[in-house]
Amino acid sequence: MTIAIERSVVIESVEFEFVSPRKIRLSGALMTNTAQDELERVLWRVHCHILTLNIAAFMVDVTLLNFVTSSALRVFINWISRAERARYKLVFVTDPTVTWHRLNFSVLKSLSPQSVEIRTSQDGTG
Amino acid sequence: MNLGVFADTVENICEVPPDRRDVARARAFAERLMAQCSPACREAVTMAVQEFAENLAKYGAWDTPAGTIALRLTGDAVRIRVRNFVRTAEDGEQARQMIEEINAAADVRVLYSLRQSELRDDPTLPRGRLGLLRIALEGGFRLSCCYEHPILEIVAVRP
């Protein structure tokens, strides 16, 4: 069984793109409740996709995600919580020159060190 | 009021009614005013103004004058003053307590992490309450607050 997920979705000022079965890319800015709710729904389907394919580590490239509000950070907190319960790893690819990436993803990793890995775009993994 | 280094500066004010559609306008207001500042300062201030505007939209009272966000700049030093009527006394008290906790914390990052853990453990919590923590941690702002119901005034200074 496979989960139907659009290859690319634009939600207001944020874009979601399925780069490969094991990787998505988020870009733009996540600034409204509407975008947050819609992205939450899309990421729930990604979670189901990961479970269906029994993927051990899933990559989330946020290098081009310029800004998210603090409310929208809950989208990532909720996903990390689901990943922890389902025992797969989320690998976030971040840009360490972006302040919100540097500070927030290190804190998000501390929520569940075994379920979150942070790589930087300079690692050549983005 | 002692404005310190900001005494000779002009205060630019943006009104933010309790409507989420105005959050983007507040961000644009900050970006326009910060155009001449360093990228780090501009990034910190636009983030803080966006977070404050979101709080005004979420917690501002509906049947009162709009909340305001006022900016004073001198070089890369910034003072943001946010004033609004709160919807409930609980909202005002929570903001006051959060700023007290931030100012008493040896490491704001620990508070931020704790709050994220609470949100992870209970996704149904109705309020994130990460905004002020983020302004202090990520933006490097010192926060102070004056609350006399129903008026809440928060001042954020980035030296």
PDB file of C-alpha atoms in Angstrom:
ATOM      1  CA  MET A   1       0.000   0.000   0.000  1.00  0.00           C
ATOM      2  CA  THR A   2       1.243   3.518  -0.704  1.00  0.00           C
ATOM      3  CA  ILE A   3       0.017   6.828   0.679  1.00  0.00           C
ATOM      4  CA  ALA A   4      -0.986   9.386  -1.925  1.00  0.00           C
ATOM      5  CA  ILE A   5       0.889  12.602  -1.340  1.00  0.00           C
ATOM      6  CA  GLU A   6       1.169  15.396  -3.849  1.00  0.00           C
ATOM      7  CA  ARG A   7       4.700  15.867  -5.137  1.00  0.00           C
ATOM      8  CA  SER A   8       4.585  19.579  -4.462  1.00  0.00           C
ATOM      9  CA  VAL A   9       2.152  21.668  -2.431  1.00  0.00           C
ATOM     10  CA  VAL A  10       2.137  25.437  -2.000  1.00  0.00           C
ATOM     11  CA  ILE A  11       0.432  26.556   1.193  1.00  0.00           C
ATOM     12  CA  GLU A  12       0.313  30.348   1.258  1.00  0.00           C
ATOM     13  CA  SER A  13       3.976  31.367   1.561  1.00  0.00           C
ATOM     14  CA  VAL A  14       5.402  27.929   2.325  1.00  0.00           C
ATOM     15  CA  GLU A  15       6.183  25.222  -0.239  1.00  0.00           C
ATOM     16  CA  PHE A  16       6.293  21.507   0.470  1.00  0.00           C
ATOM     17  CA  GLU A  17       8.097  19.270  -2.022  1.00  0.00           C
ATOM     18  CA  PHE A  18       8.519  15.517  -2.092  1.00  0.00           C
ATOM     19  CA  VAL A  19      12.100  15.200  -3.354  1.00  0.00           C
ATOM     20  CA  SER A  20      12.293  11.403  -3.051  1.00  0.00           C
ATOM     21  CA  PRO A  21      10.473   8.686  -1.087  1.00  0.00           C
ATOM     22  CA  ARG A  22      12.856   9.409   1.786  1.00  0.00           C
ATOM     23  CA  LYS A  23      13.121  13.159   1.630  1.00  0.00           C
ATOM     24  CA  ILE A  24      10.972  16.287   1.607  1.00  0.00           C
ATOM     25  CA  ARG A  25      11.953  19.927   1.241  1.00  0.00           C
ATOM     26  CA  LEU A  26      10.219  22.877   2.906  1.00  0.00           C
ATOM     27  CA  SER A  27      10.828  26.408   1.711  1.00  0.00           C
ATOM     28  CA  GLY A  28       9.440  29.901   2.170  1.00  0.00           C
ATOM     29  CA  ALA A  29       7.890  31.125   5.396  1.00  0.00           C
ATOM     30  CA  LEU A  30       5.326  29.536   7.684  1.00  0.00           C
ATOM     31  CA  MET A  31       3.436  32.423   9.198  1.00  0.00           C
ATOM     32  CA  THR A  32      -0.267  31.787   9.556  1.00  0.00           C
ATOM     33  CA  ASN A  33      -2.534  29.356  11.380  1.00  0.00           C
ATOM     34  CA  THR A  34      -4.087  28.279   8.100  1.00  0.00           C
ATOM     35  CA  ALA A  35      -0.709  27.324   6.637  1.00  0.00           C
ATOM     36  CA  GLN A  36       0.248  25.652   9.904  1.00  0.00           C
ATOM     37  CA  ASP A  37      -2.930  23.524   9.963  1.00  0.00           C
ATOM     38  CA  GLU A  38      -2.560  22.534   6.318  1.00  0.00           C
ATOM     39  CA  LEU A  39       1.116  21.635   6.731  1.00  0.00           C
ATOM     40  CA  GLU A  40       0.226  19.579   9.808  1.00  0.00           C
ATOM     41  CA  ARG A  41      -2.185  17.573   7.633  1.00  0.00           C
ATOM     42  CA  VAL A  42       0.428  17.088   4.888  1.00  0.00           C
ATOM     43  CA  LEU A  43       3.058  15.971   7.412  1.00  0.00           C
ATOM     44  CA  TRP A  44       0.611  13.526   8.959  1.00  0.00           C
ATOM     45  CA  ARG A  45       0.345  11.872   5.535  1.00  0.00           C
ATOM     46  CA  VAL A  46       4.156  11.871   5.293  1.00  0.00           C
ATOM     47  CA  HIS A  47       4.253  10.151   8.688  1.00  0.00           C
ATOM     48  CA  CYS A  48       1.866   7.485   7.378  1.00  0.00           C
ATOM     49  CA  HIS A  49       4.036   7.121   4.255  1.00  0.00           C
ATOM     50  CA  ILE A  50       7.130   6.567   6.446  1.00  0.00           C
ATOM     51  CA  LEU A  51       5.327   3.899   8.451  1.00  0.00           C
ATOM     52  CA  THR A  52       3.985   2.195   5.339  1.00  0.00           C
ATOM     53  CA  LEU A  53       7.432   1.913   3.752  1.00  0.00           C
ATOM     54  CA  ASN A  54       9.058   1.180   7.107  1.00  0.00           C
ATOM     55  CA  ILE A  55      11.621   3.932   6.554  1.00  0.00           C
ATOM     56  CA  ALA A  56      14.226   4.122   9.323  1.00  0.00           C
ATOM     57  CA  ALA A  57      15.444   7.658   8.654  1.00  0.00           C
ATOM     58  CA  PHE A  58      13.567  10.379   6.802  1.00  0.00           C
ATOM     59  CA  MET A  59      15.208  13.581   5.610  1.00  0.00           C
ATOM     60  CA  VAL A  60      13.570  17.010   5.993  1.00  0.00           C
ATOM     61  CA  ASP A  61      15.419  19.773   4.186  1.00  0.00           C
ATOM     62  CA  VAL A  62      14.529  23.127   5.750  1.00  0.00           C
ATOM     63  CA  THR A  63      17.520  24.993   4.339  1.00  0.00           C
ATOM     64  CA  LEU A  64      15.242  27.334   2.405  1.00  0.00           C
ATOM     65  CA  LEU A  65      12.595  27.651   5.101  1.00  0.00           C
ATOM     66  CA  ASN A  66      13.298  31.273   5.970  1.00  0.00           C
ATOM     67  CA  PHE A  67      10.965  31.790   8.893  1.00  0.00           C
ATOM     68  CA  VAL A  68       8.337  30.102  11.030  1.00  0.00           C
ATOM     69  CA  THR A  69       6.356  31.653  13.846  1.00  0.00           C
ATOM     70  CA  SER A  70       6.645  30.149  17.306  1.00  0.00           C
ATOM     71  CA  SER A  71       3.106  28.743  16.933  1.00  0.00           C
ATOM     72  CA  ALA A  72       4.172  26.963  13.778  1.00  0.00           C
ATOM     73  CA  LEU A  73       7.116  25.341  15.583  1.00  0.00           C
ATOM     74  CA  ARG A  74       4.479  23.048  17.088  1.00  0.00           C
ATOM     75  CA  VAL A  75       4.209  21.353  13.683  1.00  0.00           C
ATOM     76  CA  PHE A  76       7.783  20.111  14.160  1.00  0.00           C
ATOM     77  CA  ILE A  77       7.304  19.334  17.863  1.00  0.00           C
ATOM     78  CA  ASN A  78       4.268  17.165  17.019  1.00  0.00           C
ATOM     79  CA  TRP A  79       6.107  15.363  14.219  1.00  0.00           C
ATOM     80  CA  ILE A  80       9.092  14.615  16.454  1.00  0.00           C
ATOM     81  CA  SER A  81       6.695  13.205  19.025  1.00  0.00           C
ATOM     82  CA  ARG A  82       5.138  10.907  16.399  1.00  0.00           C
ATOM     83  CA  ALA A  83       8.578   9.841  15.130  1.00  0.00           C
ATOM     84  CA  GLU A  84       9.675   9.003  18.661  1.00  0.00           C
ATOM     85  CA  ARG A  85       6.627   6.817  19.263  1.00  0.00           C
ATOM     86  CA  ALA A  86       7.008   5.096  15.889  1.00  0.00           C
ATOM     87  CA  ARG A  87      10.792   4.719  16.328  1.00  0.00           C
ATOM     88  CA  TYR A  88      12.033   6.301  13.149  1.00  0.00           C
ATOM     89  CA  LYS A  89      14.518   9.127  12.793  1.00  0.00           C
ATOM     90  CA  LEU A  90      13.945  12.594  11.354  1.00  0.00           C
ATOM     91  CA  VAL A  91      17.060  14.066   9.767  1.00  0.00           C
ATOM     92  CA  PHE A  92      16.692  17.841   9.478  1.00  0.00           C
ATOM     93  CA  VAL A  93      19.005  19.559   7.010  1.00  0.00           C
ATOM     94  CA  THR A  94      19.467  23.124   8.219  1.00  0.00           C
ATOM     95  CA  ASP A  95      21.434  26.234   7.345  1.00  0.00           C
ATOM     96  CA  PRO A  96      23.559  27.196  10.379  1.00  0.00           C
ATOM     97  CA  THR A  97      23.851  30.779   9.149  1.00  0.00           C
ATOM     98  CA  VAL A  98      20.101  31.232   9.745  1.00  0.00           C
ATOM     99  CA  THR A  99      19.559  32.163  13.401  1.00  0.00           C
ATOM    100  CA  TRP A 100      16.187  30.450  13.823  1.00  0.00           C
ATOM    101  CA  HIS A 101      17.595  27.203  12.376  1.00  0.00           C
ATOM    102  CA  ARG A 102      20.668  27.243  14.615  1.00  0.00           C
ATOM    103  CA  LEU A 103      18.787  27.870  17.860  1.00  0.00           C
ATOM    104  CA  ASN A 104      15.513  26.057  17.297  1.00  0.00           C
ATOM    105  CA  PHE A 105      16.660  22.801  15.747  1.00  0.00           C
ATOM    106  CA  SER A 106      19.222  22.196  18.471  1.00  0.00           C
ATOM    107  CA  VAL A 107      16.437  22.608  21.042  1.00  0.00           C
ATOM    108  CA  LEU A 108      14.115  20.383  18.993  1.00  0.00           C
ATOM    109  CA  LYS A 109      16.819  17.712  18.937  1.00  0.00           C
ATOM    110  CA  SER A 110      17.038  17.844  22.725  1.00  0.00           C
ATOM    111  CA  LEU A 111      13.347  16.805  22.846  1.00  0.00           C
ATOM    112  CA  SER A 112      14.253  13.402  21.478  1.00  0.00           C
ATOM    113  CA  PRO A 113      17.954  12.931  20.696  1.00  0.00           C
ATOM    114  CA  GLN A 114      17.421   9.395  19.412  1.00  0.00           C
ATOM    115  CA  SER A 115      14.695  10.496  16.960  1.00  0.00           C
ATOM    116  CA  VAL A 116      16.243  13.690  15.626  1.00  0.00           C
ATOM    117  CA  GLU A 117      19.450  14.262  13.738  1.00  0.00           C
ATOM    118  CA  ILE A 118      20.611  17.664  12.554  1.00  0.00           C
ATOM    119  CA  ARG A 119      22.784  18.029   9.481  1.00  0.00           C
ATOM    120  CA  THR A 120      23.878  21.260   7.928  1.00  0.00           C
ATOM    121  CA  SER A 121      23.700  22.209   4.276  1.00  0.00           C
ATOM    122  CA  GLN A 122      27.530  22.329   4.338  1.00  0.00           C
ATOM    123  CA  ASP A 123      27.583  18.595   5.095  1.00  0.00           C
ATOM    124  CA  GLY A 124      26.694  18.049   1.452  1.00  0.00           C
ATOM    125  CA  THR A 125      23.594  16.104   2.391  1.00  0.00           C
ATOM    126  CA  GLY A 126      21.035  18.712   1.458  1.00  0.00           C
TER     127      GLY A 126
ATOM    128  CA  MET B   1      10.166  57.319  31.640  1.00  0.00           C
ATOM    129  CA  ASN B   2      13.920  56.943  31.219  1.00  0.00           C
ATOM    130  CA  LEU B   3      14.592  56.051  27.594  1.00  0.00           C
ATOM    131  CA  GLY B   4      18.393  55.923  27.955  1.00  0.00           C
ATOM    132  CA  VAL B   5      20.144  55.820  24.583  1.00  0.00           C
ATOM    133  CA  PHE B   6      16.770  56.015  22.845  1.00  0.00           C
ATOM    134  CA  ALA B   7      15.879  59.443  24.316  1.00  0.00           C
ATOM    135  CA  ASP B   8      16.614  61.385  21.128  1.00  0.00           C
ATOM    136  CA  THR B   9      15.056  58.910  18.745  1.00  0.00           C
ATOM    137  CA  VAL B  10      11.702  58.969  17.001  1.00  0.00           C
ATOM    138  CA  GLU B  11       9.181  56.321  17.957  1.00  0.00           C
ATOM    139  CA  ASN B  12       7.498  54.716  14.926  1.00  0.00           C
ATOM    140  CA  ILE B  13       4.163  53.137  15.737  1.00  0.00           C
ATOM    141  CA  CYS B  14       2.210  50.392  14.003  1.00  0.00           C
ATOM    142  CA  GLU B  15      -1.374  49.586  15.037  1.00  0.00           C
ATOM    143  CA  VAL B  16      -2.233  45.904  15.195  1.00  0.00           C
ATOM    144  CA  PRO B  17      -5.936  45.112  15.575  1.00  0.00           C
ATOM    145  CA  PRO B  18      -6.789  41.647  16.964  1.00  0.00           C
ATOM    146  CA  ASP B  19      -6.912  40.173  13.492  1.00  0.00           C
ATOM    147  CA  ARG B  20      -4.345  37.747  12.122  1.00  0.00           C
ATOM    148  CA  ARG B  21      -4.431  39.437   8.715  1.00  0.00           C
ATOM    149  CA  ASP B  22      -2.542  42.368  10.245  1.00  0.00           C
ATOM    150  CA  VAL B  23       0.439  40.293  11.407  1.00  0.00           C
ATOM    151  CA  ALA B  24       2.036  40.457   7.956  1.00  0.00           C
ATOM    152  CA  ARG B  25       1.541  44.240   7.923  1.00  0.00           C
ATOM    153  CA  ALA B  26       3.398  44.527  11.250  1.00  0.00           C
ATOM    154  CA  ARG B  27       6.254  42.456   9.851  1.00  0.00           C
ATOM    155  CA  ALA B  28       6.426  44.714   6.782  1.00  0.00           C
ATOM    156  CA  PHE B  29       6.491  47.744   9.113  1.00  0.00           C
ATOM    157  CA  ALA B  30       9.541  46.317  10.918  1.00  0.00           C
ATOM    158  CA  GLU B  31      11.333  45.313   7.721  1.00  0.00           C
ATOM    159  CA  ARG B  32      10.872  48.819   6.300  1.00  0.00           C
ATOM    160  CA  LEU B  33      12.215  50.518   9.431  1.00  0.00           C
ATOM    161  CA  MET B  34      15.122  48.103   9.809  1.00  0.00           C
ATOM    162  CA  ALA B  35      16.306  48.380   6.216  1.00  0.00           C
ATOM    163  CA  GLN B  36      19.504  50.214   7.220  1.00  0.00           C
ATOM    164  CA  CYS B  37      20.418  47.952  10.167  1.00  0.00           C
ATOM    165  CA  SER B  38      22.750  44.957  10.156  1.00  0.00           C
ATOM    166  CA  PRO B  39      21.254  41.663   8.892  1.00  0.00           C
ATOM    167  CA  ALA B  40      21.426  40.120  12.398  1.00  0.00           C
ATOM    168  CA  CYS B  41      19.598  43.060  13.937  1.00  0.00           C
ATOM    169  CA  ARG B  42      17.013  43.142  11.144  1.00  0.00           C
ATOM    170  CA  GLU B  43      16.406  39.402  11.510  1.00  0.00           C
ATOM    171  CA  ALA B  44      15.985  39.676  15.298  1.00  0.00           C
ATOM    172  CA  VAL B  45      13.626  42.643  15.153  1.00  0.00           C
ATOM    173  CA  THR B  46      11.389  41.335  12.381  1.00  0.00           C
ATOM    174  CA  MET B  47      11.098  38.034  14.259  1.00  0.00           C
ATOM    175  CA  ALA B  48      10.219  39.845  17.502  1.00  0.00           C
ATOM    176  CA  VAL B  49       7.685  42.158  15.849  1.00  0.00           C
ATOM    177  CA  GLN B  50       6.064  39.200  14.115  1.00  0.00           C
ATOM    178  CA  GLU B  51       5.794  37.307  17.414  1.00  0.00           C
ATOM    179  CA  PHE B  52       4.404  40.353  19.244  1.00  0.00           C
ATOM    180  CA  ALA B  53       1.912  41.023  16.437  1.00  0.00           C
ATOM    181  CA  GLU B  54       0.777  37.417  16.564  1.00  0.00           C
ATOM    182  CA  ASN B  55       0.255  37.720  20.324  1.00  0.00           C
ATOM    183  CA  LEU B  56      -1.784  40.896  19.812  1.00  0.00           C
ATOM    184  CA  ALA B  57      -3.894  39.149  17.201  1.00  0.00           C
ATOM    185  CA  LYS B  58      -4.410  36.118  19.451  1.00  0.00           C
ATOM    186  CA  TYR B  59      -4.828  37.700  22.874  1.00  0.00           C
ATOM    187  CA  GLY B  60      -5.833  41.314  22.196  1.00  0.00           C
ATOM    188  CA  ALA B  61      -9.334  42.345  23.243  1.00  0.00           C
ATOM    189  CA  TRP B  62     -11.768  42.703  20.336  1.00  0.00           C
ATOM    190  CA  ASP B  63     -13.878  45.645  21.494  1.00  0.00           C
ATOM    191  CA  THR B  64     -11.083  48.096  22.358  1.00  0.00           C
ATOM    192  CA  PRO B  65      -8.618  50.272  20.439  1.00  0.00           C
ATOM    193  CA  ALA B  66      -6.040  48.297  18.475  1.00  0.00           C
ATOM    194  CA  GLY B  67      -2.806  47.259  20.151  1.00  0.00           C
ATOM    195  CA  THR B  68       0.331  49.119  19.122  1.00  0.00           C
ATOM    196  CA  ILE B  69       3.913  48.133  18.395  1.00  0.00           C
ATOM    197  CA  ALA B  70       6.354  51.038  18.643  1.00  0.00           C
ATOM    198  CA  LEU B  71       9.965  50.919  17.504  1.00  0.00           C
ATOM    199  CA  ARG B  72      12.844  53.194  18.429  1.00  0.00           C
ATOM    200  CA  LEU B  73      16.236  52.732  16.777  1.00  0.00           C
ATOM    201  CA  THR B  74      19.654  54.121  17.425  1.00  0.00           C
ATOM    202  CA  GLY B  75      22.236  52.416  15.261  1.00  0.00           C
ATOM    203  CA  ASP B  76      21.731  48.703  15.834  1.00  0.00           C
ATOM    204  CA  ALA B  77      20.176  49.207  19.294  1.00  0.00           C
ATOM    205  CA  VAL B  78      16.419  48.692  19.257  1.00  0.00           C
ATOM    206  CA  ARG B  79      13.593  49.303  21.682  1.00  0.00           C
ATOM    207  CA  ILE B  80      10.211  47.749  20.976  1.00  0.00           C
ATOM    208  CA  ARG B  81       7.224  48.829  23.060  1.00  0.00           C
ATOM    209  CA  VAL B  82       4.032  46.806  22.759  1.00  0.00           C
ATOM    210  CA  ARG B  83       0.834  48.044  24.348  1.00  0.00           C
ATOM    211  CA  ASN B  84      -2.626  46.519  24.224  1.00  0.00           C
ATOM    212  CA  PHE B  85      -5.823  45.696  26.028  1.00  0.00           C
ATOM    213  CA  VAL B  86      -5.763  42.023  27.012  1.00  0.00           C
ATOM    214  CA  ARG B  87      -8.793  39.829  26.461  1.00  0.00           C
ATOM    215  CA  THR B  88      -8.705  38.262  29.926  1.00  0.00           C
ATOM    216  CA  ALA B  89      -6.882  38.932  33.188  1.00  0.00           C
ATOM    217  CA  GLU B  90      -5.374  35.451  32.864  1.00  0.00           C
ATOM    218  CA  ASP B  91      -3.728  36.418  29.561  1.00  0.00           C
ATOM    219  CA  GLY B  92      -2.159  39.511  31.106  1.00  0.00           C
ATOM    220  CA  GLU B  93      -1.006  37.614  34.184  1.00  0.00           C
ATOM    221  CA  GLN B  94       0.529  34.822  32.111  1.00  0.00           C
ATOM    222  CA  ALA B  95       2.538  37.321  30.066  1.00  0.00           C
ATOM    223  CA  ARG B  96       3.760  39.032  33.242  1.00  0.00           C
ATOM    224  CA  GLN B  97       4.737  35.718  34.836  1.00  0.00           C
ATOM    225  CA  MET B  98       6.518  34.517  31.698  1.00  0.00           C
ATOM    226  CA  ILE B  99       8.651  37.669  31.590  1.00  0.00           C
ATOM    227  CA  GLU B 100       9.479  37.248  35.284  1.00  0.00           C
ATOM    228  CA  GLU B 101      10.549  33.645  34.624  1.00  0.00           C
ATOM    229  CA  ILE B 102      12.669  34.696  31.645  1.00  0.00           C
ATOM    230  CA  ASN B 103      14.394  37.429  33.624  1.00  0.00           C
ATOM    231  CA  ALA B 104      15.053  35.078  36.550  1.00  0.00           C
ATOM    232  CA  ALA B 105      16.385  32.259  34.366  1.00  0.00           C
ATOM    233  CA  ALA B 106      20.106  31.563  34.306  1.00  0.00           C
ATOM    234  CA  ASP B 107      19.653  30.111  30.821  1.00  0.00           C
ATOM    235  CA  VAL B 108      16.563  30.970  28.750  1.00  0.00           C
ATOM    236  CA  ARG B 109      17.360  28.057  26.464  1.00  0.00           C
ATOM    237  CA  VAL B 110      16.484  25.674  29.326  1.00  0.00           C
ATOM    238  CA  LEU B 111      13.072  27.335  29.740  1.00  0.00           C
ATOM    239  CA  TYR B 112      12.507  27.175  25.989  1.00  0.00           C
ATOM    240  CA  SER B 113      13.398  23.497  25.935  1.00  0.00           C
ATOM    241  CA  LEU B 114      11.152  22.758  28.920  1.00  0.00           C
ATOM    242  CA  ARG B 115       8.214  24.470  27.268  1.00  0.00           C
ATOM    243  CA  GLN B 116       8.754  22.526  24.050  1.00  0.00           C
ATOM    244  CA  SER B 117       8.829  19.321  26.116  1.00  0.00           C
ATOM    245  CA  GLU B 118       5.473  20.254  27.660  1.00  0.00           C
ATOM    246  CA  LEU B 119       4.027  20.830  24.189  1.00  0.00           C
ATOM    247  CA  ARG B 120       5.438  17.505  22.991  1.00  0.00           C
ATOM    248  CA  ASP B 121       3.931  15.676  25.965  1.00  0.00           C
ATOM    249  CA  ASP B 122       0.523  17.301  25.544  1.00  0.00           C
ATOM    250  CA  PRO B 123      -0.194  18.333  21.933  1.00  0.00           C
ATOM    251  CA  THR B 124      -3.676  19.473  22.990  1.00  0.00           C
ATOM    252  CA  LEU B 125      -2.346  22.393  25.061  1.00  0.00           C
ATOM    253  CA  PRO B 126      -4.238  25.363  23.636  1.00  0.00           C
ATOM    254  CA  ARG B 127      -1.395  27.863  23.836  1.00  0.00           C
ATOM    255  CA  GLY B 128       2.175  27.477  22.704  1.00  0.00           C
ATOM    256  CA  ARG B 129       3.583  30.275  24.885  1.00  0.00           C
ATOM    257  CA  LEU B 130       6.882  30.107  23.022  1.00  0.00           C
ATOM    258  CA  GLY B 131       6.801  33.625  21.571  1.00  0.00           C
ATOM    259  CA  LEU B 132       8.266  35.640  24.465  1.00  0.00           C
ATOM    260  CA  LEU B 133      10.860  32.932  25.107  1.00  0.00           C
ATOM    261  CA  ARG B 134      11.877  33.049  21.488  1.00  0.00           C
ATOM    262  CA  ILE B 135      12.137  36.851  21.497  1.00  0.00           C
ATOM    263  CA  ALA B 136      14.498  36.637  24.493  1.00  0.00           C
ATOM    264  CA  LEU B 137      16.536  33.638  23.322  1.00  0.00           C
ATOM    265  CA  GLU B 138      16.689  33.959  19.574  1.00  0.00           C
ATOM    266  CA  GLY B 139      16.371  37.735  19.356  1.00  0.00           C
ATOM    267  CA  GLY B 140      18.621  38.541  22.319  1.00  0.00           C
ATOM    268  CA  PHE B 141      16.065  40.996  23.760  1.00  0.00           C
ATOM    269  CA  ARG B 142      15.786  42.025  27.417  1.00  0.00           C
ATOM    270  CA  LEU B 143      12.121  42.071  28.362  1.00  0.00           C
ATOM    271  CA  SER B 144      10.215  44.104  30.924  1.00  0.00           C
ATOM    272  CA  CYS B 145       6.531  44.419  31.521  1.00  0.00           C
ATOM    273  CA  CYS B 146       3.903  46.596  33.150  1.00  0.00           C
ATOM    274  CA  TYR B 147       0.448  45.125  33.603  1.00  0.00           C
ATOM    275  CA  GLU B 148      -2.527  46.875  35.131  1.00  0.00           C
ATOM    276  CA  HIS B 149      -5.619  45.163  33.909  1.00  0.00           C
ATOM    277  CA  PRO B 150      -6.690  45.519  31.178  1.00  0.00           C
ATOM    278  CA  ILE B 151      -3.602  47.268  29.799  1.00  0.00           C
ATOM    279  CA  LEU B 152      -0.442  45.281  29.178  1.00  0.00           C
ATOM    280  CA  GLU B 153       2.758  46.992  28.095  1.00  0.00           C
ATOM    281  CA  ILE B 154       5.863  44.994  27.214  1.00  0.00           C
ATOM    282  CA  VAL B 155       9.192  46.622  26.424  1.00  0.00           C
ATOM    283  CA  ALA B 156      11.900  44.666  24.611  1.00  0.00           C
ATOM    284  CA  VAL B 157      15.373  46.157  24.321  1.00  0.00           C
ATOM    285  CA  ARG B 158      18.182  44.809  22.181  1.00  0.00           C
ATOM    286  CA  PRO B 159      21.327  46.669  23.160  1.00  0.00           C
TER     287      PRO B 159
END
